[in-house]
Coordinates of C-alpha atoms in Angstrom, one line a residue:
M22 CA 0.0 0.0 0.0
F23 CA 3.0 2.3 0.3
G24 CA 2.6 3.4 -3.3
I25 CA -0.9 4.8 -2.7
L26 CA 0.2 6.3 0.7
A27 CA 3.3 8.0 -0.4
P28 CA 1.8 11.2 -2.0
H29 CA 0.0 12.0 1.3
L30 CA 2.9 11.4 3.7
K31 CA 5.7 13.9 3.9
E32 CA 9.1 12.8 2.5
F33 CA 7.8 9.2 2.1
T34 CA 9.9 7.2 -0.4
D35 CA 10.5 3.6 -1.1
D36 CA 14.1 3.6 0.0
L37 CA 13.2 4.4 3.6
S38 CA 13.6 1.6 6.2
D39 CA 10.5 -0.2 7.4
E40 CA 11.0 1.3 10.8
I41 CA 11.0 4.9 9.4
K42 CA 8.0 4.1 7.2
Y43 CA 6.1 2.8 10.2
Q44 CA 6.8 5.9 12.2
K45 CA 5.7 8.1 9.2
I46 CA 2.4 6.1 8.9
K47 CA 1.8 6.5 12.7
H48 CA 2.3 10.2 12.5
G49 CA 0.8 10.8 9.1
V50 CA -2.4 8.8 9.3
K51 CA -4.3 10.0 12.3
D52 CA -7.8 10.4 10.8
V53 CA -8.4 7.5 8.4
K54 CA -11.7 9.0 7.2
E55 CA -9.9 12.1 6.0
F56 CA -7.1 10.0 4.5
L57 CA -9.5 7.9 2.6
E58 CA -11.3 10.9 1.2
K59 CA -8.0 12.3 0.0
L60 CA -7.3 9.0 -1.8
A61 CA -10.7 9.0 -3.4
N62 CA -10.2 12.6 -4.5
R63 CA -6.8 11.6 -6.0
G64 CA -8.5 8.7 -7.8
K65 CA -11.4 10.9 -8.9
V66 CA -14.0 8.4 -7.5
D67 CA -16.8 8.6 -5.0
P68 CA -15.5 7.2 -1.7
L69 CA -18.8 5.5 -1.1
S70 CA -18.8 3.7 -4.4
N71 CA -17.7 0.3 -5.4
D72 CA -15.3 2.0 -7.8
F73 CA -13.4 3.3 -4.9
A74 CA -13.0 -0.2 -3.4
K75 CA -11.7 -1.4 -6.8
Y76 CA -9.3 1.6 -7.0
L77 CA -7.9 0.7 -3.6
D78 CA -7.6 -3.0 -4.7
E79 CA -5.8 -2.1 -7.9
N80 CA -3.2 0.0 -6.0
D81 CA -2.7 -2.7 -3.3
K82 CA 0.9 -4.1 -3.7
L83 CA 0.1 -7.0 -1.4
K84 CA -2.9 -8.2 -3.4
Y85 CA -0.9 -11.1 -4.8
L86 CA -0.8 -12.7 -1.3
R87 CA -4.6 -13.4 -1.5
Y88 CA -4.0 -16.0 -4.2
E89 CA -1.6 -17.9 -1.9
F90 CA -4.6 -19.0 0.2
T91 CA -7.4 -21.4 -0.2
I92 CA -10.6 -19.3 0.2
P93 CA -13.8 -21.2 1.0
K94 CA -16.6 -20.9 -1.6
A95 CA -19.8 -19.3 -0.4
R96 CA -21.7 -22.5 -1.0
D97 CA -19.5 -24.4 1.4
I98 CA -19.9 -22.1 4.4
V99 CA -23.6 -21.6 4.3
S100 CA -25.5 -23.4 7.0
D101 CA -29.2 -24.2 7.9
G102 CA -30.2 -24.7 4.3
V103 CA -29.9 -21.0 3.4
E104 CA -28.8 -20.4 -0.1
A105 CA -25.9 -18.0 -0.8
L106 CA -26.7 -15.3 -3.2
S107 CA -23.7 -16.3 -5.4
P108 CA -22.8 -19.9 -4.3
E109 CA -19.9 -20.2 -6.7
D110 CA -18.2 -17.0 -5.5
D111 CA -15.5 -16.9 -2.8
S112 CA -16.9 -16.4 0.6
V113 CA -16.0 -13.1 2.4
Y114 CA -13.9 -14.5 5.2
F115 CA -13.6 -11.9 8.0
C116 CA -12.8 -14.5 10.7
G117 CA -9.0 -14.6 10.7
N118 CA -9.2 -13.5 14.4
S119 CA -10.6 -16.9 15.2
L120 CA -9.0 -19.2 12.5
G121 CA -6.8 -18.1 9.6
L122 CA -7.3 -19.5 6.2
M123 CA -5.1 -22.3 4.8
P124 CA -2.1 -21.4 2.7
R125 CA -2.1 -23.4 -0.6
R126 CA 1.4 -24.6 0.2
T127 CA 0.3 -26.3 3.5
R128 CA -1.1 -29.3 1.8
D129 CA 2.2 -29.9 -0.1
L130 CA 4.4 -29.6 2.9
V131 CA 2.2 -31.9 5.1
N132 CA 2.2 -34.5 2.3
Q133 CA 6.0 -34.2 2.0
E134 CA 6.3 -35.1 5.7
L135 CA 3.9 -38.0 5.4
D136 CA 6.0 -39.3 2.5
V137 CA 9.2 -39.0 4.5
W138 CA 7.6 -40.8 7.5
A139 CA 6.3 -43.5 5.2
S140 CA 9.7 -44.0 3.4
S141 CA 12.1 -43.3 6.2
G142 CA 10.5 -44.0 9.5
V143 CA 12.8 -42.9 12.4
V144 CA 15.6 -42.0 10.0
G145 CA 13.6 -38.8 9.2
H146 CA 14.9 -37.4 12.4
F147 CA 18.4 -37.1 11.0
K148 CA 18.1 -37.7 7.2
H149 CA 15.4 -35.8 5.4
K150 CA 15.2 -35.5 1.6
H151 CA 13.6 -32.0 1.9
K152 CA 16.4 -30.8 4.3
R153 CA 14.0 -30.5 7.3
P154 CA 15.4 -33.2 9.7
W155 CA 13.0 -33.6 12.6
I156 CA 15.7 -33.4 15.2
S157 CA 16.0 -29.7 14.3
I158 CA 12.6 -28.9 12.7
E159 CA 12.2 -25.8 14.7
D160 CA 15.2 -24.2 13.0
N161 CA 13.0 -23.6 10.0
V162 CA 10.7 -21.2 11.9
I163 CA 12.7 -19.4 14.6
D164 CA 14.2 -16.6 12.6
K165 CA 11.0 -15.5 10.8
M166 CA 9.0 -15.9 14.0
A167 CA 11.5 -13.7 15.9
E168 CA 11.2 -11.1 13.1
I169 CA 7.4 -11.0 13.3
V170 CA 7.4 -10.4 17.1
G171 CA 10.4 -8.1 17.1
A172 CA 12.8 -10.4 19.0
K173 CA 16.2 -12.0 18.7
P174 CA 16.2 -15.7 17.7
I175 CA 17.5 -16.7 21.2
E176 CA 14.3 -15.1 22.6
V177 CA 11.8 -17.3 20.7
A178 CA 10.7 -20.9 20.8
V179 CA 7.9 -22.6 18.9
M180 CA 6.3 -25.2 21.1
N181 CA 3.1 -26.6 22.7
T182 CA -0.1 -24.6 22.7
L183 CA -1.0 -21.2 24.1
T184 CA -2.4 -22.0 27.6
S185 CA 0.1 -24.7 28.4
N186 CA 2.8 -22.2 27.5
L187 CA 1.3 -19.5 29.7
H188 CA 1.3 -22.0 32.6
L189 CA 5.0 -22.9 32.0
L190 CA 6.0 -19.3 31.9
M191 CA 4.0 -18.2 34.9
A192 CA 5.3 -21.1 36.9
S193 CA 8.7 -19.5 36.4
F194 CA 7.9 -15.8 36.6
Y195 CA 5.0 -15.6 39.0
T196 CA 6.9 -16.0 42.3
P197 CA 4.8 -14.2 45.0
T198 CA 6.6 -13.1 48.1
T199 CA 4.8 -12.9 51.4
K200 CA 7.7 -11.1 53.0
K201 CA 7.4 -8.1 50.7
N202 CA 3.7 -8.5 50.2
R203 CA 4.2 -8.7 46.4
K204 CA 1.6 -11.4 45.5
K205 CA -0.9 -9.8 43.2
I206 CA -1.5 -10.3 39.4
L207 CA -2.9 -7.4 37.3
I208 CA -4.9 -8.5 34.3
E209 CA -6.8 -6.7 31.6
P210 CA -10.6 -6.1 31.6
M211 CA -12.6 -9.1 30.4
A212 CA -9.5 -11.3 30.1
F213 CA -10.0 -14.2 27.8
P214 CA -11.5 -17.1 29.9
S215 CA -8.6 -19.5 29.4
D216 CA -6.1 -16.7 30.5
L217 CA -8.3 -16.0 33.6
Y218 CA -8.4 -19.7 34.5
A219 CA -4.6 -20.0 34.1
V220 CA -4.0 -17.0 36.3
E221 CA -6.4 -18.2 39.0
S222 CA -4.8 -21.6 39.0
Q223 CA -1.3 -20.2 39.4
I224 CA -2.5 -18.1 42.3
R225 CA -4.1 -21.2 44.0
F226 CA -1.0 -23.2 43.3
H227 CA 0.8 -20.9 45.7
G228 CA -1.9 -21.4 48.3
L229 CA -3.3 -17.9 47.7
D230 CA -6.9 -16.7 47.1
P231 CA -7.6 -15.3 43.6
A232 CA -10.4 -13.1 45.1
K233 CA -7.7 -11.3 47.0
E234 CA -4.7 -11.4 44.7
L235 CA -6.3 -10.7 41.3
I236 CA -6.6 -7.1 40.2
K237 CA -8.7 -6.4 37.1
V238 CA -8.5 -3.2 35.2
T239 CA -12.0 -2.0 34.4
P240 CA -13.1 0.4 31.7
P241 CA -15.0 3.6 32.5
E242 CA -18.7 3.0 33.1
G243 CA -20.6 2.4 29.9
E244 CA -17.4 1.9 27.9
N245 CA -15.5 -1.1 26.7
V246 CA -12.0 0.3 25.9
V247 CA -9.7 1.1 28.8
P248 CA -7.7 4.3 28.6
L249 CA -4.0 4.0 29.1
D250 CA -4.1 6.4 32.0
N251 CA -6.4 4.1 33.9
I252 CA -3.9 1.2 33.6
L253 CA -0.9 3.4 34.5
K254 CA -2.7 4.8 37.6
I255 CA -3.4 1.3 38.9
I256 CA 0.2 0.3 38.4
E257 CA 1.4 3.4 40.1
K258 CA -0.9 2.9 43.1
E259 CA -0.7 -0.9 43.4
G260 CA 2.6 -1.7 41.8
H261 CA 4.5 -2.4 45.0
T262 CA 2.0 -5.3 45.7
I263 CA 2.0 -6.7 42.2
S264 CA 4.2 -9.6 41.2
L265 CA 3.0 -10.0 37.6
V266 CA 1.2 -7.8 35.0
L267 CA -0.4 -10.1 32.4
F268 CA -2.0 -8.4 29.5
S269 CA -2.9 -9.3 25.9
G270 CA -1.3 -7.4 23.1
V271 CA -4.7 -6.9 21.3
H272 CA -7.9 -7.5 23.2
Y273 CA -9.9 -10.4 21.7
Y274 CA -13.3 -8.7 22.3
T275 CA -12.8 -5.1 21.5
G276 CA -9.7 -5.3 19.3
Q277 CA -7.9 -2.7 21.5
F278 CA -4.1 -2.6 20.8
F279 CA -2.7 -1.9 24.3
K280 CA 0.3 0.5 24.7
I281 CA 2.6 -2.4 25.5
K282 CA 5.8 -0.2 25.8
K283 CA 4.3 2.2 28.2
I284 CA 2.6 -0.5 30.3
T285 CA 5.9 -2.4 30.5
E286 CA 8.0 0.6 31.5
A287 CA 5.5 1.6 34.2
A288 CA 5.2 -1.9 35.6
Q289 CA 9.0 -2.7 35.6
K290 CA 9.7 0.6 37.3
K291 CA 7.6 -0.7 40.2
G292 CA 9.5 -4.0 40.1
C293 CA 6.8 -6.1 38.4
I294 CA 7.3 -8.8 35.9
V295 CA 5.4 -8.2 32.6
G296 CA 4.0 -11.1 30.5
L297 CA 1.8 -11.0 27.4
D298 CA -0.8 -13.1 25.6
L299 CA -0.2 -12.2 22.0
S300 CA -2.8 -14.5 20.4
H301 CA -4.6 -11.6 18.7
A302 CA -1.5 -9.5 18.2
V303 CA 1.0 -11.7 16.5
G304 CA 0.8 -11.4 12.7
N305 CA -1.7 -8.6 13.2
V306 CA 0.2 -5.6 14.5
V307 CA 3.9 -4.5 14.6
L308 CA 5.5 -5.9 17.8
K309 CA 8.9 -5.0 19.3
L310 CA 9.2 -7.3 22.2
H311 CA 12.9 -7.1 22.7
K312 CA 13.0 -3.3 22.4
W313 CA 10.0 -2.9 24.7
G314 CA 11.7 -5.0 27.3
V315 CA 8.8 -7.4 27.9
D316 CA 9.8 -10.2 30.2
F317 CA 7.9 -13.0 28.6
A318 CA 5.0 -13.6 26.1
A319 CA 3.1 -16.5 24.6
W320 CA 0.8 -16.8 21.5
C321 CA -1.1 -19.2 19.4
S322 CA -0.5 -19.4 15.6
Y323 CA -3.8 -20.5 14.2
K324 CA -5.3 -17.0 13.9
Y325 CA -3.3 -14.4 12.0
L326 CA -0.4 -16.8 11.5
N327 CA -2.6 -19.3 9.6
S328 CA -1.1 -22.5 10.9
G329 CA -4.3 -24.4 11.1
P330 CA -6.7 -25.4 13.9
G331 CA -4.8 -26.3 17.1
G332 CA -1.6 -25.2 15.4
I333 CA 1.7 -25.1 17.3
A334 CA 2.2 -22.0 19.6
G335 CA 5.2 -19.8 20.5
I336 CA 6.9 -18.1 23.4
F337 CA 9.2 -15.1 23.9
L338 CA 11.7 -14.9 26.8
H339 CA 13.7 -11.7 27.0
E340 CA 17.4 -12.1 26.4
R341 CA 18.2 -10.8 29.9
H342 CA 16.7 -14.0 31.3
A343 CA 18.5 -16.3 28.8
N344 CA 20.9 -17.8 31.3
D345 CA 18.7 -17.5 34.4
F346 CA 18.6 -21.2 35.1
N347 CA 17.7 -20.8 38.8
R348 CA 14.1 -19.9 38.1
P349 CA 11.7 -22.7 38.7
R350 CA 10.6 -24.4 35.5
F351 CA 9.0 -27.5 34.2
A352 CA 11.9 -28.8 32.1
G353 CA 11.8 -31.4 29.4
W354 CA 14.2 -33.2 27.1
W355 CA 13.7 -30.9 24.0
G356 CA 14.8 -28.0 26.2
S357 CA 18.2 -29.7 26.8
D358 CA 21.3 -29.3 24.8
R359 CA 20.9 -30.8 21.3
G360 CA 24.4 -32.3 21.3
T361 CA 23.7 -34.4 24.4
R362 CA 19.9 -34.8 24.2
F363 CA 20.1 -38.5 23.1
Q364 CA 22.8 -39.5 25.5
V365 CA 21.9 -41.7 28.5
D366 CA 24.0 -40.0 31.2
Q367 CA 20.9 -38.4 32.6
Q368 CA 22.6 -34.9 32.8
F369 CA 20.1 -32.2 31.8
K370 CA 21.9 -29.3 30.2
P371 CA 19.3 -26.6 29.5
I372 CA 19.4 -24.5 26.3
P373 CA 20.0 -20.8 27.0
G374 CA 17.0 -18.6 26.1
A375 CA 13.5 -19.5 25.2
G376 CA 14.6 -22.8 23.8
G377 CA 15.3 -24.1 27.3
F378 CA 11.5 -24.0 28.0
Q379 CA 10.8 -26.6 25.4
V380 CA 9.4 -29.8 27.0
S381 CA 8.6 -32.3 24.3
N382 CA 9.5 -32.7 20.6
P383 CA 7.1 -30.7 18.4
S384 CA 4.6 -32.1 16.1
V385 CA 6.2 -32.1 12.7
L386 CA 2.9 -31.9 10.9
N387 CA 2.0 -28.8 12.9
M388 CA 5.4 -27.3 12.4
V389 CA 5.3 -27.6 8.6
S390 CA 1.8 -26.1 8.5
L391 CA 3.3 -23.1 10.3
I392 CA 6.3 -23.1 7.8
A393 CA 3.8 -22.8 4.9
S394 CA 2.4 -19.6 6.4
L395 CA 5.7 -18.1 7.4
E396 CA 6.9 -18.5 3.9
L397 CA 4.2 -16.0 2.9
F398 CA 5.2 -13.6 5.7
S399 CA 8.7 -13.8 4.2
K400 CA 7.4 -12.2 1.0
T401 CA 6.5 -9.0 2.9
S402 CA 7.0 -7.4 6.3
M403 CA 4.8 -6.6 9.3
V404 CA 5.1 -2.9 8.5
H405 CA 3.7 -3.4 5.0
L406 CA 0.9 -5.6 6.3
R407 CA 0.1 -3.1 9.0
A408 CA 0.0 -0.2 6.5
K409 CA -2.6 -2.1 4.5
S410 CA -4.5 -3.1 7.7
I411 CA -4.9 0.5 8.9
L412 CA -6.5 1.4 5.6
L413 CA -8.5 -1.8 5.3
T414 CA -10.1 -1.6 8.7
G415 CA -10.4 2.2 8.4
Y416 CA -12.3 1.7 5.2
L417 CA -14.6 -0.7 7.0
E418 CA -15.2 1.9 9.7
Y419 CA -15.7 4.7 7.2
L420 CA -18.4 2.8 5.3
L421 CA -20.2 1.6 8.5
D422 CA -20.3 5.2 9.7
K423 CA -21.6 6.5 6.4
Q424 CA -23.9 3.7 5.4
V425 CA -25.3 2.0 8.5
N426 CA -24.4 4.3 11.4
G427 CA -27.0 4.0 14.2
L428 CA -28.8 0.9 12.8
G429 CA -29.0 -1.0 16.1
F430 CA -25.3 -1.3 16.9
K431 CA -22.3 0.7 17.9
I432 CA -18.6 0.2 17.2
I433 CA -16.9 -0.5 20.5
S434 CA -13.3 -0.9 19.1
P435 CA -11.0 2.1 19.5
R436 CA -11.6 4.9 16.9
D437 CA -7.9 5.7 16.8
P438 CA -6.5 3.4 14.0
H439 CA -3.2 3.0 16.0
Q440 CA -4.9 1.7 19.1
R441 CA -6.6 -1.3 17.4
G442 CA -5.7 -4.3 15.3
C443 CA -7.5 -5.3 12.1
Q444 CA -10.8 -6.0 14.0
L445 CA -13.9 -3.9 14.5
S446 CA -16.4 -5.1 17.1
L447 CA -20.0 -4.2 16.5
K448 CA -22.1 -4.4 19.7
F449 CA -25.9 -4.8 19.1
L450 CA -28.5 -3.2 21.4
D451 CA -30.6 -6.4 21.0
K452 CA -29.0 -9.8 21.1
N453 CA -31.8 -11.3 19.1
V454 CA -31.0 -8.9 16.3
R455 CA -27.4 -9.8 16.5
D456 CA -28.4 -13.5 16.1
K457 CA -30.5 -12.7 13.1
V458 CA -27.8 -10.6 11.5
S459 CA -25.2 -13.3 12.0
R460 CA -27.4 -15.9 10.3
E461 CA -28.2 -13.6 7.4
L462 CA -24.6 -12.6 6.8
M463 CA -23.8 -16.3 6.5
S464 CA -26.5 -16.5 3.8
Y465 CA -24.5 -14.0 1.9
G466 CA -21.4 -16.1 2.2
I467 CA -19.9 -13.7 4.8
V468 CA -18.1 -15.3 7.7
I469 CA -17.7 -13.3 11.0
D470 CA -17.3 -14.3 14.6
E471 CA -19.9 -13.9 17.4
R472 CA -19.3 -13.0 21.1
D473 CA -22.4 -12.5 23.2
D474 CA -24.1 -9.4 21.8
T475 CA -21.3 -8.6 19.5
I476 CA -20.0 -9.6 16.1
R477 CA -16.3 -9.3 15.5
V478 CA -15.3 -8.4 11.9
A479 CA -11.7 -8.8 11.0
P480 CA -10.6 -7.9 7.5
T481 CA -7.1 -9.5 7.4
P482 CA -4.5 -7.8 5.2
M483 CA -2.9 -11.1 4.1
Y484 CA -5.9 -12.3 2.1
N485 CA -8.8 -9.8 2.4
N486 CA -9.4 -6.9 0.1
F487 CA -11.3 -3.6 -0.1
S488 CA -14.0 -5.0 -2.4
E489 CA -14.9 -7.5 0.3
V490 CA -15.3 -4.8 2.8
F491 CA -17.7 -3.0 0.4
K492 CA -19.7 -6.2 0.0
F493 CA -19.9 -6.7 3.7
V494 CA -21.3 -3.2 4.4
K495 CA -23.7 -3.5 1.5
A496 CA -25.1 -6.8 2.8
L497 CA -25.3 -5.5 6.4
K498 CA -27.3 -2.5 5.2
I499 CA -29.8 -4.7 3.3
I500 CA -30.1 -7.1 6.2
M501 CA -30.8 -4.3 8.7
S502 CA -33.4 -2.9 6.4
D503 CA -35.1 -6.3 5.9
L504 CA -35.2 -6.6 9.7
G505 CA -37.1 -3.3 9.8
I506 CA -34.3 -1.5 11.7
K507 CA -34.0 2.1 10.8
K508 CA -32.2 5.2 12.2

């Protein structure tokens, strides 16, 4: 998208580094509505027309990535016997925040591993005709994964699943001390249920009461988004009692992109450990975990990283903890030195960094599914994806405001494009209406996600386009009209 952005950003040229481009986008695109109207004026098209969506698609330098994915047909995702309007068309898949689409390459890589297993058996651990020996399969993903989360390779491991990784990391980093009365855990508002369960179980493991030791940040009354100042005030007031601050990078319900750097700085100034659940942030927003100084993080890979249902997860451990082997940890043989891992002397030699937290050997089939997606990330960068995402989600917001504003719902995601990921959450005043809207959207071949009274719409820059956003808003407007809902 940089080509279409450049004329509207001061001194913006292709030879700038991605970091400088990102900073210029952050400072130059404050009001997406105004920016989109400038683009429409430049293209001499009506910003509310389908021609504008086509214009944006034509100028999208990442549009080729869409063809690297298998996109479900409308006929295949329609349920309850409802007929899609155009059953042979591709569905409009705005559900990457729940499960990303399958890269076309995935099938080939999985089949390759099945062939190696069939023809080589255990020898595949050491001799592999595709140069991916299973003994070091993780070497194929570490560098790219580190780049995506803004880390050094020693700080990243690909292993297990999200919640198990959170437990492993908290077992090491949540070390409440009664002597200094530093026992509490600070978590975000409406934390994802599995995160909440994990936190509560860690508190109970230490013989403490979650009702007393859990601090939840709450948004202002009637709001869903938590201002940064509210978070910082709690840290300033309660920080001396807090052992661990555990936040998500992007909130699953509202799509809020938390100010990780500022939260980390404030918490660590008070002596707190900072951990993150990045499930809705990794592959979605630009992350700089090493630079921000975060202590640890965990994430899944089946959302924006497109690794498939139940795909293998990842962790981050800041380099300053790389050789801290005295922390309690649940160690396993894959976290031991590779050179001595298969010896029988029973001497455990932990790997420095995040790799030392590996417990068991990873599923090779899950790993190559991730490889297929990371190959696509290698064709671009998170800054390029983020630039498109800001416009794509901003375009969705613009059309909703102009075409269906006030029709029985409100957008509860942050209005600032730099304080949200690629998701807009539409909260309906009547849950029954929300149910009907969800069903009708599906009849149009449009896939979204539901949470209570809200639908979450996530146009993903990897494979979604502006024309799909136009189709979604057009369908929503028709549906609301058919339901008799007017301004």
